[in-house]
Amino acid sequence: MSAKPFSFKLLKTDGMARRGEIETPHGIVSTPAFMPVGTQATVKAMYPGQVRETGADVVLGNTYHLMLRPTAERVARLGGLHTFMNWPHTILTDSGGFQVMSLAQLRKLDEDGVRFQSHIDGAKYHLTPERSVEIQGLLGSDIQMQLDECIKLPSPREEVERAMELSLRWAERSRRQFETMGGPEKGQGLYGIVQGGDVPDLRVRSAEELSKMPFEGYSVGGLAVGEPQDVMLRMLDITTPVMPVDKPRYLMGVGAPDDLLESVKRGIDQFDCVMPTRAGRHGLAYTRFGKVNLKNARHMDDPRPLDAETDCPASSVYSRAYLHHLVRAGEGLAAMILTWNNLAYYQSLMKGMRDAIETGTFDDFYQKTKADLARGDIAAL
Amino acid sequence: MSAKPFSFKLLKTDGMARRGEIETPHGIVSTPAFMPVGTQATVKAMYPGQVRETGADVVLGNTYHLMLRPTAERVARLGGLHTFMNWPHTILTDSGGFQVMSLAQLRKLDEDGVRFQSHIDGAKYHLTPERSVEIQGLLGSDIQMQLDECIKLPSPREEVERAMELSLRWAERSRRQFETMGGPEKGQGLYGIVQGGDVPDLRVRSAEELSKMPFEGYSVGGLAVGEPQDVMLRMLDITTPVMPVDKPRYLMGVGAPDDLLESVKRGIDQFDCVMPTRAGRHGLAYTRFGKVNLKNARHMDDPRPLDAETDCPASSVYSRAYLHHLVRAGEGLAAMILTWNNLAYYQSLMKGMRDAIETGTFDDFYQKTKADLARGDIAAL
């Protein structure tokens, strides 16, 4: 028996901004969507139920980490990643390629794939497009990514082009494996990944070639790897117009609140980023009025919460003085409260964008959000 | 206007075991009670609402830590410790003396008090019986402790006697300061602390002398400092019979589940201990069937929860395989789930004892609990 097919409905547009719904075997993902990062089968410092309550429809799992520990085969035996991590909603996994290049030791890439040693125990692995999709299938991922090669920027055009062409060939191999694994029948989706660095014509060629292949969605990869925001946005300006209209578009690894706003404006539907969770573990809070560093002594005697006008207890109940104390004292509760606050803020930003697109007021929301972010945090007492 | 006075109602006895209720300005504490430790104004890795949901009526704050950071004066300006840490229920504070002796640097004790340097920044402090009670008053503590001198065991009788006599003189000074601060009018309580090490006649003398002073409750201090359990229980056997019947009795810093069971059997009403919270941060779970080390490889493929027959999600939802993974991966969620499980187990043990005393079945409960603990964890798959 086949599951309901993976689907994307484009409900409304406002300029280039899009309001949509992705349907997967584990529910509906309202887009534009921010996907909290759950690298090792946990969104750090958060209970899974809490992540859901912030408004997340989908979380991301990292194939590289999970293949090393606890291993895809073990997760499969234990009922799949949803059961394992108690997240019954949609899960997206990356291909593992990005982390192999940033974390693994002694990596060696060729046409076939990439060989590397685990950063945990030095064990040897061989990740190919086929094995990456196999792992993602074992995990039971609803939204899977092709293996690609993501290079650092800036790089010479020849190098960018070589990696982009290799990624296209890997896209085909990934797709064949996905079909062999029965992904489409399970209602899962596989996304192709647009590469091409900061070279406009390579980005366009990559998007056009991928569009000829039957992916359920399309990612924009290889951005947010150190280039200035304006380079990233210029790449989106030329890329999203040549991407299929009727498929979701996922900008990988992005970003700060302003990046999300600018990218939705350019037609992006999905995002993931470690910023809100990582910042939460380093004493930093995201609010409507920008980033707040709770380590700062100015909060020491401040009885006000991060943002009294929000529903999230993390933002409205605990005083800045208390959060400052927890951060200074190295208490785990600081990371718990701040991560919660940050994910709640990110989700409220996404909901604000979705609501604005629905009512045709995205530009107003964009202006207002920019102004709030520029205003900065409330003055010290 | 005076608050309702601090009170203790002895509702029921079963053998030496006592079921009671302490009333403080912040609610009712059902006894026998276990008080989770919230050293730095947080029960580590737990949201305050969660601590309450496990069934805790009272948490403990450490005067030594709080006087150094964020300081008692700052907490007072911010509305007191209840407001600061978002715990609107009863708070008990220790006197700071125990931690000064175990954590502070360059400490020097004399008749007046103890001089020491902060373990955080080396700043100099002078803690006297008066200052300790002043700090506890600034924090707004509902149940305060006299400053005492707690010595290591074994120690020579002369040394034990000297410290016990000093503690009696400090008890008087602490009481005077408590009355100067208006503690009784605020409905707060101050407990005297029975010392005397492992010397029976000194324990009896300490308890008798303290009983002549008008404390709202009486603690048994200086136990669980490294001596075998049977020494501790022998001290309780001779001490609780000479303690006032109509006042709560608090055994400080105790203990393992079996210690709680044995001490309630001997007439103790209140306990605090870091065991459940500390163990939770080290991959250890307390269950009805003893301690479980989640680091152990035998859990790697075990889909069963810690204890399927409990209401607490921490115990019944997450698989041992997942907990093993989180512990091995060094994820903060491991400490969050295991601390939650451990506090829920401790509270369920206390509730079991309270219910049993009410129905006159404490001995049955005692036997059953001992048998379960001795049975040990479920066998590996």
XYZ file of N, CA and C in Angstrom, chain A residues 38-41 61-76 81 84 93-101 104 114-121 123-136 138-139 147, chain B residues 325:
174
model
N 18.364 19.565 14.976
C 18.451 18.514 15.994
C 19.568 17.558 15.634
N 20.776 18.060 15.630
C 21.942 17.347 15.100
C 22.009 15.875 15.512
N 22.070 15.639 16.817
C 22.287 14.275 17.326
C 20.975 13.692 17.839
N 19.894 13.861 17.062
C 18.583 13.349 17.456
C 18.037 14.076 18.683
N 17.659 16.652 11.138
C 18.640 15.737 11.725
C 19.867 15.710 10.840
N 21.053 15.566 11.453
C 22.281 15.563 10.664
C 22.739 14.135 10.383
N 22.732 13.792 9.116
C 23.101 12.448 8.689
C 24.515 12.071 9.115
N 25.448 13.012 9.002
C 26.838 12.715 9.382
C 26.908 12.245 10.830
N 26.320 13.020 11.753
C 26.381 12.653 13.173
C 25.653 11.342 13.450
N 24.474 11.197 12.855
C 23.650 10.023 13.171
C 24.230 8.741 12.583
N 24.927 8.848 11.440
C 25.514 7.639 10.856
C 26.677 7.127 11.716
N 27.351 8.054 12.407
C 28.449 7.647 13.291
C 27.920 7.135 14.622
N 26.885 7.783 15.159
C 26.344 7.454 16.473
C 24.930 7.972 16.575
N 23.935 7.177 16.757
C 23.971 5.753 17.136
C 24.033 4.806 15.940
N 24.178 5.292 14.742
C 24.190 4.598 13.441
C 22.762 4.472 12.896
N 22.674 4.560 11.565
C 21.367 4.513 10.900
C 20.701 3.156 11.094
N 21.498 2.096 11.066
C 20.945 0.748 11.218
C 20.320 0.584 12.611
N 20.987 1.112 13.635
C 20.432 1.009 14.989
C 19.128 1.806 15.089
N 19.132 3.019 14.540
C 17.911 3.834 14.589
C 16.780 3.096 13.878
N 17.096 2.476 12.738
C 16.062 1.729 11.996
C 15.511 0.580 12.844
N 13.861 7.342 13.206
C 14.279 8.535 13.947
C 13.123 9.218 14.681
N 12.641 7.206 17.781
C 13.857 7.280 18.599
C 13.923 8.588 19.385
N 16.371 15.529 6.768
C 17.781 15.220 7.014
C 18.629 15.810 5.905
N 19.844 16.215 6.273
C 20.782 16.624 5.230
C 21.489 15.362 4.720
N 22.399 15.539 3.784
C 23.015 14.374 3.135
C 24.253 13.902 3.884
N 24.758 14.716 4.794
C 25.989 14.388 5.493
C 27.215 15.013 4.856
N 27.090 15.426 3.595
C 28.250 15.942 2.862
C 28.868 17.176 3.496
N 28.039 18.093 3.903
C 28.553 19.352 4.461
C 29.389 19.095 5.713
N 28.861 18.241 6.622
C 29.598 17.986 7.866
C 30.848 17.130 7.636
N 30.788 16.238 6.647
C 32.002 15.479 6.335
C 33.122 16.466 6.020
N 32.795 17.500 5.220
C 33.825 18.439 4.806
C 34.252 19.365 5.944
N 34.933 15.942 9.587
C 35.623 14.650 9.536
C 37.118 14.836 9.278
N 32.859 10.248 -0.962
C 33.885 10.802 -0.098
C 34.231 9.792 0.997
N 35.553 9.557 1.135
C 36.040 8.695 2.215
C 36.494 9.589 3.346
N 36.236 9.162 4.586
C 36.660 9.987 5.717
C 36.771 9.126 6.961
N 37.362 9.721 7.980
C 37.420 9.070 9.285
C 36.571 9.856 10.273
N 35.884 9.128 11.117
C 35.015 9.712 12.139
C 35.793 10.647 13.058
N 35.201 11.799 13.401
C 35.846 12.704 14.358
C 35.718 12.166 15.785
N 34.901 11.119 15.968
C 34.703 10.565 17.313
C 35.760 9.517 17.632
N 35.920 8.546 16.734
C 36.834 7.445 17.048
C 37.764 7.062 15.904
N 37.120 5.856 13.046
C 36.647 4.769 12.172
C 36.462 5.287 10.741
N 36.689 4.375 9.760
C 36.639 4.785 8.353
C 35.259 4.588 7.733
N 34.862 5.542 6.933
C 33.560 5.498 6.266
C 33.718 5.873 4.805
N 32.742 5.445 3.998
C 32.692 5.837 2.595
C 31.272 6.311 2.309
N 31.137 7.606 2.118
C 29.805 8.159 1.873
C 29.651 8.444 0.381
N 28.706 7.749 -0.245
C 28.408 7.964 -1.655
C 26.996 8.522 -1.749
N 26.594 9.005 -2.923
C 25.207 9.457 -3.063
C 24.230 8.350 -2.687
N 24.545 7.118 -3.079
C 23.652 5.995 -2.785
C 23.585 5.726 -1.280
N 24.758 5.724 -0.624
C 24.781 5.422 0.810
C 24.099 6.545 1.605
N 24.278 7.772 1.202
C 23.635 8.879 1.910
C 22.116 8.726 1.887
N 21.572 8.406 0.718
C 20.120 8.254 0.610
C 19.663 6.991 1.345
N 20.507 5.966 1.304
C 20.174 4.753 2.051
C 20.059 5.058 3.547
N 21.034 5.806 4.060
C 21.015 6.176 5.485
C 19.771 6.988 5.805
N 19.472 7.958 4.966
C 18.305 8.805 5.221
C 17.016 7.978 5.191
N 16.896 4.729 6.033
C 16.914 3.954 7.277
C 16.438 4.804 8.450
N 16.831 6.062 8.449
C 16.381 6.961 9.516
C 14.874 7.204 9.415
N 23.252 13.945 -1.977
C 24.630 14.269 -1.615
C 25.157 15.287 -2.631
N 22.154 6.934 24.144
C 22.706 7.766 23.067
C 22.965 9.192 23.560
